[in-house]
Short mmCIF file of C-alpha atoms (C1' of nucleotides) in Angstrom, two decimals:
data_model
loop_
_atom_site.label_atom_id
_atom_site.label_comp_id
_atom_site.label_asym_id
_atom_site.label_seq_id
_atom_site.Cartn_x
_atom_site.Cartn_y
_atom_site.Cartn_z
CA UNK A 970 20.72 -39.16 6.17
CA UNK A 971 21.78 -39.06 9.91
CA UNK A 972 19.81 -36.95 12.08
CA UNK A 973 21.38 -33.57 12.49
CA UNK A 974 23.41 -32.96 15.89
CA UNK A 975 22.40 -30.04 18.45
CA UNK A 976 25.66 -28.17 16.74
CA UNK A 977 24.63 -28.66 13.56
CA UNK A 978 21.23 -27.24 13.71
CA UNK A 979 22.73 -24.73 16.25
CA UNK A 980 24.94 -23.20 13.30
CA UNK A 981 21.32 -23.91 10.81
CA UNK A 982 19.49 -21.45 12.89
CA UNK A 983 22.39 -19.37 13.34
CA UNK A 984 23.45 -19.14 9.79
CA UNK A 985 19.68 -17.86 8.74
CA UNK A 986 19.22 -15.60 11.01
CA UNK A 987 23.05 -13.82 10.40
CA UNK A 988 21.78 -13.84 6.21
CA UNK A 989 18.63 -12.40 6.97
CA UNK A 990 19.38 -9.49 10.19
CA UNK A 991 22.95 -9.94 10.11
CA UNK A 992 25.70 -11.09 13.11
CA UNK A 993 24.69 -8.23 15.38
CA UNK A 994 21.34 -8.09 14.53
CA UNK A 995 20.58 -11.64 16.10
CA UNK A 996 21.13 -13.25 19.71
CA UNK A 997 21.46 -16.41 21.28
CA UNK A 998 18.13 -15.68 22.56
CA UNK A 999 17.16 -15.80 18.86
CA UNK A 1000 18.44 -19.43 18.65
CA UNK A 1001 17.11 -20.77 21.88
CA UNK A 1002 13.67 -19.64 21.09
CA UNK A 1003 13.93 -21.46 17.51
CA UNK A 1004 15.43 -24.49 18.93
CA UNK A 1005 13.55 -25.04 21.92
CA UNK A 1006 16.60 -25.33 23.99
CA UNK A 1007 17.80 -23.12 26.70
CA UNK A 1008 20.13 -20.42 25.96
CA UNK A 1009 23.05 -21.67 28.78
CA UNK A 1010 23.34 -25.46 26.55
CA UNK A 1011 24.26 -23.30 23.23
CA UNK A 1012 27.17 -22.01 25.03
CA UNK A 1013 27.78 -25.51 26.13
CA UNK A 1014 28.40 -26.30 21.86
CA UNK A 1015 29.83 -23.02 21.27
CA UNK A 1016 31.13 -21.17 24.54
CA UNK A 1017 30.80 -17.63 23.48
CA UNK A 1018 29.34 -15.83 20.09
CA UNK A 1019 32.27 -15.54 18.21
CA UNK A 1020 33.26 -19.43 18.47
CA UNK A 1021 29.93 -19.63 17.06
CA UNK A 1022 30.70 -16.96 14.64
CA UNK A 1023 33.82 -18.66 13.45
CA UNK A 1024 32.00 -22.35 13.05
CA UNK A 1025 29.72 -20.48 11.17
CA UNK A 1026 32.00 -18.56 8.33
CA UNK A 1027 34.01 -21.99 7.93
CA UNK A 1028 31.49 -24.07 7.37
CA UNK A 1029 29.65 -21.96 4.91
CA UNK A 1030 32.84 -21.09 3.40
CA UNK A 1031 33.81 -24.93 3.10
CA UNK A 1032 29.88 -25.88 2.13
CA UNK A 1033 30.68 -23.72 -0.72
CA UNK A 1034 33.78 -24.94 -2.17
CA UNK A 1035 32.12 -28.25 -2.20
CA UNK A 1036 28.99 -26.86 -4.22
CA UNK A 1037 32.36 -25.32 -6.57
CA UNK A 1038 33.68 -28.97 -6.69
CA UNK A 1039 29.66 -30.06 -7.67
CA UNK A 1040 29.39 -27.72 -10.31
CA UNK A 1041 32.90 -28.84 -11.66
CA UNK A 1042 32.17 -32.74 -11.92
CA UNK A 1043 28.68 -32.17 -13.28
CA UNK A 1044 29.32 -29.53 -15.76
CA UNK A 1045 31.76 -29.59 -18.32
CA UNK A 1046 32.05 -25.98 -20.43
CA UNK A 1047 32.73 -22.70 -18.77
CA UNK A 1048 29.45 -20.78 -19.53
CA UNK A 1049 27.36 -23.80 -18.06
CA UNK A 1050 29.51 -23.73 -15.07
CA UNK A 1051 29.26 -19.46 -14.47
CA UNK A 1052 25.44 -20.69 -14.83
CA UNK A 1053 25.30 -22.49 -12.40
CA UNK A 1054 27.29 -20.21 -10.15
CA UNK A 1055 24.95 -17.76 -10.60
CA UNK A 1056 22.35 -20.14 -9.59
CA UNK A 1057 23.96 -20.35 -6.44
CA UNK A 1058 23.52 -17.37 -5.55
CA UNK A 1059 20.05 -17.41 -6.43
CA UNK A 1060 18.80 -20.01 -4.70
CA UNK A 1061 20.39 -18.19 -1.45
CA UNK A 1062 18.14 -15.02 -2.73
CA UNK A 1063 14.99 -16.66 -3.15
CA UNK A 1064 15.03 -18.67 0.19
CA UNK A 1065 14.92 -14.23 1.01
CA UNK A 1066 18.32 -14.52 2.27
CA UNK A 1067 21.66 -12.38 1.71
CA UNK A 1068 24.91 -14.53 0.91
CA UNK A 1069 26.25 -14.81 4.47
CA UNK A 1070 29.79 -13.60 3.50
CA UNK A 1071 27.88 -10.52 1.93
CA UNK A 1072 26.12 -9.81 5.08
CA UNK A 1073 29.62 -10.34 7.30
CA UNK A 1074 31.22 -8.23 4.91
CA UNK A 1075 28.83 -5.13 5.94
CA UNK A 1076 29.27 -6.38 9.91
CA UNK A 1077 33.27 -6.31 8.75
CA UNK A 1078 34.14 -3.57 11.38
CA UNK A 1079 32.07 -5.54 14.38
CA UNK A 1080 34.14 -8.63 13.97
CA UNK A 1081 36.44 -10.90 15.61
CA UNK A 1082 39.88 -11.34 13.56
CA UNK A 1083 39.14 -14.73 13.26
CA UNK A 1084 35.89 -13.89 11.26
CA UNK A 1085 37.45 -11.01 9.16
CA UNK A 1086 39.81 -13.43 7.57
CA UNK A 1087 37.32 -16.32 6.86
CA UNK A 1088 35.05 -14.07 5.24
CA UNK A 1089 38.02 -12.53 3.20
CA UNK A 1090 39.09 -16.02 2.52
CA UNK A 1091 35.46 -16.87 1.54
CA UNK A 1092 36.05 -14.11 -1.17
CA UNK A 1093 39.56 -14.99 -2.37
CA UNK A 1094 38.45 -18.62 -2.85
CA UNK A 1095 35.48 -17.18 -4.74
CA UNK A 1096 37.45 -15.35 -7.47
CA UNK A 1097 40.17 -17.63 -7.73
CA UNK A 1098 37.79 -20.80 -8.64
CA UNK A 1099 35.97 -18.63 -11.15
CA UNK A 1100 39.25 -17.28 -12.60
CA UNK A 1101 39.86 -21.02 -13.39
CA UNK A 1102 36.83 -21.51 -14.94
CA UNK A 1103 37.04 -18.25 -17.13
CA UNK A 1104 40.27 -18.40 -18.31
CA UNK A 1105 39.47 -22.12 -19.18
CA UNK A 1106 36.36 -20.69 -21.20
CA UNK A 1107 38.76 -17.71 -22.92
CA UNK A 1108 41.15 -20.80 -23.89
CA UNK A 1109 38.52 -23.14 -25.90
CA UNK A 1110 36.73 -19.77 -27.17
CA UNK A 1111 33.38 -20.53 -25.12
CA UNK A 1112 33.99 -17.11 -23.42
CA UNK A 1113 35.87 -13.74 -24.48
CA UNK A 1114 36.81 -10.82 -22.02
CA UNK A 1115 39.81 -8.61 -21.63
CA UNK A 1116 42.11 -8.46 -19.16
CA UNK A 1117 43.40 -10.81 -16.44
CA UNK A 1118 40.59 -13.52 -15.37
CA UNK A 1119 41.32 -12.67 -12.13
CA UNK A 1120 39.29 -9.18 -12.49
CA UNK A 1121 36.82 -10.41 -14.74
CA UNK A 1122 36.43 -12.80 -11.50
CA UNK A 1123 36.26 -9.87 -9.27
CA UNK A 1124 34.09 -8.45 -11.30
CA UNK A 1125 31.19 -10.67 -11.34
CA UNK A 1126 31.61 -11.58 -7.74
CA UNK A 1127 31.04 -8.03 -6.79
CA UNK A 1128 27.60 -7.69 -9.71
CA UNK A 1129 26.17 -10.31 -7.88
CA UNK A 1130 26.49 -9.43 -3.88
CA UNK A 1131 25.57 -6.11 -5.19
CA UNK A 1132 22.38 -7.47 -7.13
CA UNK A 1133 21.84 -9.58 -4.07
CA UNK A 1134 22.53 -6.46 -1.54
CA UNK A 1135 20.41 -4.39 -3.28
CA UNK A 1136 17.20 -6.83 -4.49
CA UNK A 1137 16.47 -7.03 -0.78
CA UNK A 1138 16.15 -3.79 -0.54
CA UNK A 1139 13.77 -2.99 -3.38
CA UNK A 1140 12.63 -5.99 -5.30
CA UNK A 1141 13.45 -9.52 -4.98
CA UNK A 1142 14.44 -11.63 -7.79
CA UNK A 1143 13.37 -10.16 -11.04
CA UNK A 1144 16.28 -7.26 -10.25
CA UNK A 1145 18.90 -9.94 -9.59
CA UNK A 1146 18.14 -12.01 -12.71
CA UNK A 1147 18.16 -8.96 -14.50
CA UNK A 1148 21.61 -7.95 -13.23
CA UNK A 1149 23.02 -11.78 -13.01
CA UNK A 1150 22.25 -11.41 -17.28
CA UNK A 1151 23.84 -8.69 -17.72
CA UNK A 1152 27.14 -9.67 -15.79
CA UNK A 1153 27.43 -13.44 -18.02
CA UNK A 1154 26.43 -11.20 -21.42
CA UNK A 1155 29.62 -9.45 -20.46
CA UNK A 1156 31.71 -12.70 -20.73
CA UNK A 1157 29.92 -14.25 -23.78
CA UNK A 1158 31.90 -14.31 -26.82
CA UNK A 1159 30.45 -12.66 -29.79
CA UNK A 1160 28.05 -13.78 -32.17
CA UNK A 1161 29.85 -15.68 -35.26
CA UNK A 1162 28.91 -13.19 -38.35
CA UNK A 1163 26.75 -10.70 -39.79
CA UNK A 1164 25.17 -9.19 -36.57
CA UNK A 1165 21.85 -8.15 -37.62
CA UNK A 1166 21.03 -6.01 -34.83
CA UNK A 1167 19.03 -8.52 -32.25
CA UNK A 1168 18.68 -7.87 -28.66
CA UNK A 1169 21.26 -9.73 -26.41
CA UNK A 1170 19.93 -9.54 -23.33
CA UNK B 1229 29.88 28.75 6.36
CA UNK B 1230 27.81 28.53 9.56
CA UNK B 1231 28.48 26.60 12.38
CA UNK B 1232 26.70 23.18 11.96
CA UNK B 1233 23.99 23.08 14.85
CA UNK B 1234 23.58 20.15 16.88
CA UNK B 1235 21.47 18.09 15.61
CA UNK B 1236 23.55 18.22 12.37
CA UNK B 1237 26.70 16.93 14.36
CA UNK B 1238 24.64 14.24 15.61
CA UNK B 1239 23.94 13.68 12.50
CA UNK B 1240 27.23 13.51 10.98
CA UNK B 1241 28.91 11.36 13.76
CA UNK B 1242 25.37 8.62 13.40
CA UNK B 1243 26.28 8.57 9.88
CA UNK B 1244 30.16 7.81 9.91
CA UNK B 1245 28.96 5.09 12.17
CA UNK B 1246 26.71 3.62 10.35
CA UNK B 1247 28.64 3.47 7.51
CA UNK B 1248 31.28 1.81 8.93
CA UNK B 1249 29.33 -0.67 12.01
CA UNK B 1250 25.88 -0.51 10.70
CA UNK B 1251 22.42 0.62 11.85
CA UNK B 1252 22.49 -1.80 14.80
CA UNK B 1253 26.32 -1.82 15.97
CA UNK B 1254 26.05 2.21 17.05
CA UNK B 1255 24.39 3.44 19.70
CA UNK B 1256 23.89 6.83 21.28
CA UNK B 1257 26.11 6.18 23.60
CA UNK B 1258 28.86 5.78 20.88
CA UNK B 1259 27.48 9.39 19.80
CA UNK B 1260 27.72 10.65 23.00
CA UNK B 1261 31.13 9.84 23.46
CA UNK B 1262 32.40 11.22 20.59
CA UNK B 1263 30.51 14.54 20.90
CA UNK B 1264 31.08 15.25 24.37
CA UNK B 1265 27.79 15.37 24.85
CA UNK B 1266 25.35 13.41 27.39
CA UNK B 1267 22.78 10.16 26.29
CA UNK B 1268 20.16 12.51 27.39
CA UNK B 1269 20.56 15.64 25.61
CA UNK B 1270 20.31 13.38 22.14
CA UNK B 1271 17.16 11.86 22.58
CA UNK B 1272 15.84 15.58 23.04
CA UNK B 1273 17.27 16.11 18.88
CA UNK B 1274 16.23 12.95 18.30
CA UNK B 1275 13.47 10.43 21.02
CA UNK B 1276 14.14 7.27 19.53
CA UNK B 1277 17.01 5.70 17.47
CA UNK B 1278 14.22 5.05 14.76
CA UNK B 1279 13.92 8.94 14.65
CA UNK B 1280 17.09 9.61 14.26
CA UNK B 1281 17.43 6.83 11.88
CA UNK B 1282 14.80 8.33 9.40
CA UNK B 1283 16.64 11.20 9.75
CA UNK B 1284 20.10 9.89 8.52
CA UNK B 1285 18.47 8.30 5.40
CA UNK B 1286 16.28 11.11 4.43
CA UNK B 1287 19.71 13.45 4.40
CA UNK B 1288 21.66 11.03 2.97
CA UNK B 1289 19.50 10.54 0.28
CA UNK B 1290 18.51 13.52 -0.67
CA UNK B 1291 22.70 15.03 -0.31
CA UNK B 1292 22.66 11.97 -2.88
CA UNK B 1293 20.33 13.66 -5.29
CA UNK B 1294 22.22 17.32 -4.48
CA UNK B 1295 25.23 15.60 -5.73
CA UNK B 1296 24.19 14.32 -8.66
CA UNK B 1297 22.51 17.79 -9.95
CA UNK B 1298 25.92 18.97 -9.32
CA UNK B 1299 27.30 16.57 -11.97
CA UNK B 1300 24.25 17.38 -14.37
CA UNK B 1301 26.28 21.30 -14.29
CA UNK B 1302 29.24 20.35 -14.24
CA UNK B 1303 29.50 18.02 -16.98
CA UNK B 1304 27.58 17.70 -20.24
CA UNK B 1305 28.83 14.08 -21.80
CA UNK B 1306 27.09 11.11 -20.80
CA UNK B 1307 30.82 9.25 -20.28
CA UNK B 1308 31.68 12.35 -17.64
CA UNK B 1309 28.63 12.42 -15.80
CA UNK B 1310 28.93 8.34 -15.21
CA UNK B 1311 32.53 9.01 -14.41
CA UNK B 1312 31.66 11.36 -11.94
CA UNK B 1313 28.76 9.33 -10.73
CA UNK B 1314 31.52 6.59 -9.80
CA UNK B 1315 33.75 8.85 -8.34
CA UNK B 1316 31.07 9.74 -6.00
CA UNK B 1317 31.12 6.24 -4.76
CA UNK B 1318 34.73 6.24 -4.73
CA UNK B 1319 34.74 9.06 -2.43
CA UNK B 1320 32.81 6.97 -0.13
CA UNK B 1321 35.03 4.21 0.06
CA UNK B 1322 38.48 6.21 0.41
CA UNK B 1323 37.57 7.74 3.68
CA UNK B 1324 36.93 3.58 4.68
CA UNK B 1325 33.33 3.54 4.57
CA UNK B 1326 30.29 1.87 3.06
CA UNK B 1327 27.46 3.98 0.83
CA UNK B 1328 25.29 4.33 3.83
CA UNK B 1329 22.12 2.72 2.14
CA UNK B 1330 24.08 -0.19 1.15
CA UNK B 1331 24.65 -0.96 4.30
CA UNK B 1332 21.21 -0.10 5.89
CA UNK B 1333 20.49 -2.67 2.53
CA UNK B 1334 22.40 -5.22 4.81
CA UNK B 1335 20.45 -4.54 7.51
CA UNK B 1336 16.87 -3.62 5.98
CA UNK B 1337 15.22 -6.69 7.98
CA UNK B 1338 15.84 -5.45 11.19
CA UNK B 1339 14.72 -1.36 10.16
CA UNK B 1340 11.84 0.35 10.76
CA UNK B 1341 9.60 0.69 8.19
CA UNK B 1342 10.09 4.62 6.98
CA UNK B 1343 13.77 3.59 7.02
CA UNK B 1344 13.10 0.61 4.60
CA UNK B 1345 11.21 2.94 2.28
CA UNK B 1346 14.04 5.68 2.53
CA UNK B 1347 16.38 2.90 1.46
CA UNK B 1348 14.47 1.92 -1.46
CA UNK B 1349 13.69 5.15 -2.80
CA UNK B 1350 17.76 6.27 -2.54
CA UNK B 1351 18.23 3.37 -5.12
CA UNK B 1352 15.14 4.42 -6.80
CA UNK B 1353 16.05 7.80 -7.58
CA UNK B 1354 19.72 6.73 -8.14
CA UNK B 1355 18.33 3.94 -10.81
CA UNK B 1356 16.43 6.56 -12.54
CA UNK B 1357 19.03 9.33 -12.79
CA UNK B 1358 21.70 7.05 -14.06
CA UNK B 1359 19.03 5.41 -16.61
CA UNK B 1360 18.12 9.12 -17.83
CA UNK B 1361 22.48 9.78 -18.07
CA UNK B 1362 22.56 6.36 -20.03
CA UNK B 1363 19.73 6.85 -22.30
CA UNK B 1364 21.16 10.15 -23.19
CA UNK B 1365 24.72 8.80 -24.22
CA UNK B 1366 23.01 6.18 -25.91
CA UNK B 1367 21.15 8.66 -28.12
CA UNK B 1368 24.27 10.72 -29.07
CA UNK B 1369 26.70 7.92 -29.23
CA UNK B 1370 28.85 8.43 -26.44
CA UNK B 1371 27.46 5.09 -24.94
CA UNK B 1372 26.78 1.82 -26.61
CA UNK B 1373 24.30 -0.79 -24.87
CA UNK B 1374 21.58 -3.50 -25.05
CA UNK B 1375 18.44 -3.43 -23.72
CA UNK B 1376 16.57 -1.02 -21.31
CA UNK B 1377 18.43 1.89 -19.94
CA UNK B 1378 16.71 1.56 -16.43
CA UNK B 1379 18.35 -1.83 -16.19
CA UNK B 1380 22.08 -1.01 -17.42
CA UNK B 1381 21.27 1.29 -14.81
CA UNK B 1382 20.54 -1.21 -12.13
CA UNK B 1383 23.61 -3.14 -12.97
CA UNK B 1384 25.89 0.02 -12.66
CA UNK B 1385 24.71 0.28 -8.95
CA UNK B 1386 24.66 -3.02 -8.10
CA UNK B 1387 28.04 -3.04 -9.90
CA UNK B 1388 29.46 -0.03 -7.52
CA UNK B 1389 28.04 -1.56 -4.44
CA UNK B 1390 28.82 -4.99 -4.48
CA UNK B 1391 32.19 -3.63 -5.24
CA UNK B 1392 32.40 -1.68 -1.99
CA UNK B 1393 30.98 -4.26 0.34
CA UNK B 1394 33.63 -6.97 -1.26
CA UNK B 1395 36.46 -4.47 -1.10
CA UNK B 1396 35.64 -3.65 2.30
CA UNK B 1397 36.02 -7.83 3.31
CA UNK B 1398 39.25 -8.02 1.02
CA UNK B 1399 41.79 -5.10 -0.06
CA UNK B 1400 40.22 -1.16 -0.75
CA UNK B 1401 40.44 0.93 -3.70
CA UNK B 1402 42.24 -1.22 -5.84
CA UNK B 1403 40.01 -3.87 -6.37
CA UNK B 1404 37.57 -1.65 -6.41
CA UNK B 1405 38.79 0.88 -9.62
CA UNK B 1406 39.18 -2.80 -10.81
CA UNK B 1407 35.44 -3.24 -11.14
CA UNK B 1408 34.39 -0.02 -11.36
CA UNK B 1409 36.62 0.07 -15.02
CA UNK B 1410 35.35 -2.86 -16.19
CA UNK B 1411 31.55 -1.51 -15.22
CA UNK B 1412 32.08 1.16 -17.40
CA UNK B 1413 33.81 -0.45 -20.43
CA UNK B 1414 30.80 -2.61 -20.57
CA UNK B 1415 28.77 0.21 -21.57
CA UNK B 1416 31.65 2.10 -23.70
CA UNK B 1417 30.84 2.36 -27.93
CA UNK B 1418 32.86 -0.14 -30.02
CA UNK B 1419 36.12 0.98 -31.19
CA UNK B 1420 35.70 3.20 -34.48
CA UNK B 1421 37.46 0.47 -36.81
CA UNK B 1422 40.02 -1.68 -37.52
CA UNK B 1423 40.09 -3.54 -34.19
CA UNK B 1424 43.93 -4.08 -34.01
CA UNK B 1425 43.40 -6.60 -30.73
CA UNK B 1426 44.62 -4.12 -28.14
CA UNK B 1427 43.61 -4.38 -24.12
CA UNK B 1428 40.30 -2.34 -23.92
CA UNK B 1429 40.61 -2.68 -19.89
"C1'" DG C 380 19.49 22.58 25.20
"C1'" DT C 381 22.11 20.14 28.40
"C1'" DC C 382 22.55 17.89 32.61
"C1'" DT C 383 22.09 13.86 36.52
"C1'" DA C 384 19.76 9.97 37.70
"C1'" DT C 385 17.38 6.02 36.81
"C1'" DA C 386 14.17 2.81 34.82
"C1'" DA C 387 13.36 -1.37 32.03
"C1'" DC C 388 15.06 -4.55 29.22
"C1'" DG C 389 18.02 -7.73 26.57
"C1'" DA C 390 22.67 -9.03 25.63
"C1'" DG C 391 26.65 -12.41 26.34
"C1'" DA C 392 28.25 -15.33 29.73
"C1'" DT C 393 28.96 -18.52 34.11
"C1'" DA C 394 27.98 -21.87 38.12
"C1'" DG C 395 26.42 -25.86 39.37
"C1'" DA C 396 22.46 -29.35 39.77
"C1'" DC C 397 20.51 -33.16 37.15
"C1'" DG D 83 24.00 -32.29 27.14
"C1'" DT D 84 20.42 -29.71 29.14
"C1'" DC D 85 18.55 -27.35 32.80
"C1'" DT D 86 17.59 -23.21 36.48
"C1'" DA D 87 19.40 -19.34 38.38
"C1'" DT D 88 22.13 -15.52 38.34
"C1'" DC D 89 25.59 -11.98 37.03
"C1'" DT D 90 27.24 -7.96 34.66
"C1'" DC D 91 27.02 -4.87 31.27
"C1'" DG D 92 25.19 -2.03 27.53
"C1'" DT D 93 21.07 -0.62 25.34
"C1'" DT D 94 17.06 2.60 24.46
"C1'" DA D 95 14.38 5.70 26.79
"C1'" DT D 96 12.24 8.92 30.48
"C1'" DA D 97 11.83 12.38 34.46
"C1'" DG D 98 12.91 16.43 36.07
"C1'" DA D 99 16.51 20.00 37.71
"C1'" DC D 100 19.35 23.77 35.80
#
DNA sequence: GTCTATAACGAGATAGAC
DNA sequence: GTCTATCTCGTTATAGAC
């Protein structure tokens, strides 16, 4: 464990404060003050906002394919993988932060190009690794759904930013869990025999 | 048909930007602009932007609750009414904008605090109409699901606005009647019998 | 109710010394 | 790579004439 450099903690500070106020919601004031470094030597690592903007939506769009590849070597059946997907996004909510492509994606209009299309790719990379997974889990039986795993994909992508989106607003993580259940009941195959009316949630 | 008054124009112009910037990428002078109309002369509708902020959501919201009274008339069956209730959203996202309090959802950190609770009560009350719609269909038949209705119902709307914030990052209304379809199947009654393995999406 | 004028502040950004 | 100093602009907000 190297020590982090000045850029790295730069894009740290930068990446909370965009998940929890958003990208025009925070300044490099805002970073200077929780650095303890003048604001003129950020724009010596990152000359104006949006380079800093665009180092930011890379590597959090990179960070989490890698988590993607994690979850891949370490879990072997589909639903344990959408678990820990969903997990994922949980531990973003209960550090009381928004997904950071959630929170670009409401900033959409205010961006630089460059930005736009990383947080679009963010998405897109998203849905297609969990398209893998749950047309892998239709295959082996281990998950049931209709229609193309690419909108099932969609699908829970878009539960979860919204549970995320609107937790913060109201209640926190009891709301999301709640929500997060709901979306993976909708992909579980159903029960073997004889269903004797239990609860499923 | 009256002509709107001023303060209602202001109103409507805030609103469009909101839902398309967010709370802190407008300012009056964006208003101004557009209305033809001086800084000055809108901090005597409104002082502050946190005034005129509490306004928006208060209006929105409660147009919000207008609307869905207006479905309660105009259709009876529990599968119309959520129909309708997603074709409100729908609405929303054709003329390129966000659901207003999804967005201020984005930006709730940085809000004044009678905006925050404005926020949370529009997903309140939206929470507890849909729950009352679902329970309903439930009890006739129309609808088949587990669980509480008041959290079906929070899926549905974090369904529908997760939905709009990805779209808005990635394509538009496609992706979005993608999810929106496969929101509703998920509470649609079983087949009557004989499941002949046809696409239910 | 709208205007002109202006205050007070914070934003993103640059120059140049160390 | 960090600093001080400074610039320019946009922001919210106010005072007071019309």
């Amino acid at each position: 464990m190297t020590a982090k450099s000045t850029s790295e903690r730069i894009l740290d500070v930068a990446e909370h404060l965009v998940q929890v106020r958003g990208y025009n919601a925070f300044s490099y004031a805002d970073v200077s003050k929780e650095l303890g470094i003048r604001k003129a030597s950020l724009h010596h690592h990152y000359p104006t906002k949006a380079d800093l903007g665009v180092a930011l939506v890379t590597r959090y769009r990179t960070g989490f394919l890698d988590a993607l590849a994690t979850i891949e070597r370490r879990e072997d059946e589909a639903p344990a993988r959408l678990a820990a997907y969903v997990a994922l996004y949980r531990g973003v909510l209960r550090r009381r932060r928004m997904c950071m492509c959630g929170m670009l994606a409401a900033d959409v209009a205010t961006l630089p190009r460059a930005m736009r299309d990383g947080v679009a790719r963010f998405f897109a990379e998203n849905e297609a690794w969990l398209a893998r997974v749950l047309e892998a889990g239709r295959s082996d039986g281990t998950l049931a759904f209709d229609g193309p795993a690419a909108a099932a994909a969609a699908f829970v992508v878009s539960s979860l930013e919204g549970a995320m989106l609107v937790a913060r607003g109201s209640g926190g993580l009891a709301p999301f869990d709640a929500v997060a259940r709901r979306t993976l009941a909708t992909l579980a195959p159903p029960p073997p025999r004889k269903p004797t009316r239990r609860r499923s949630g």
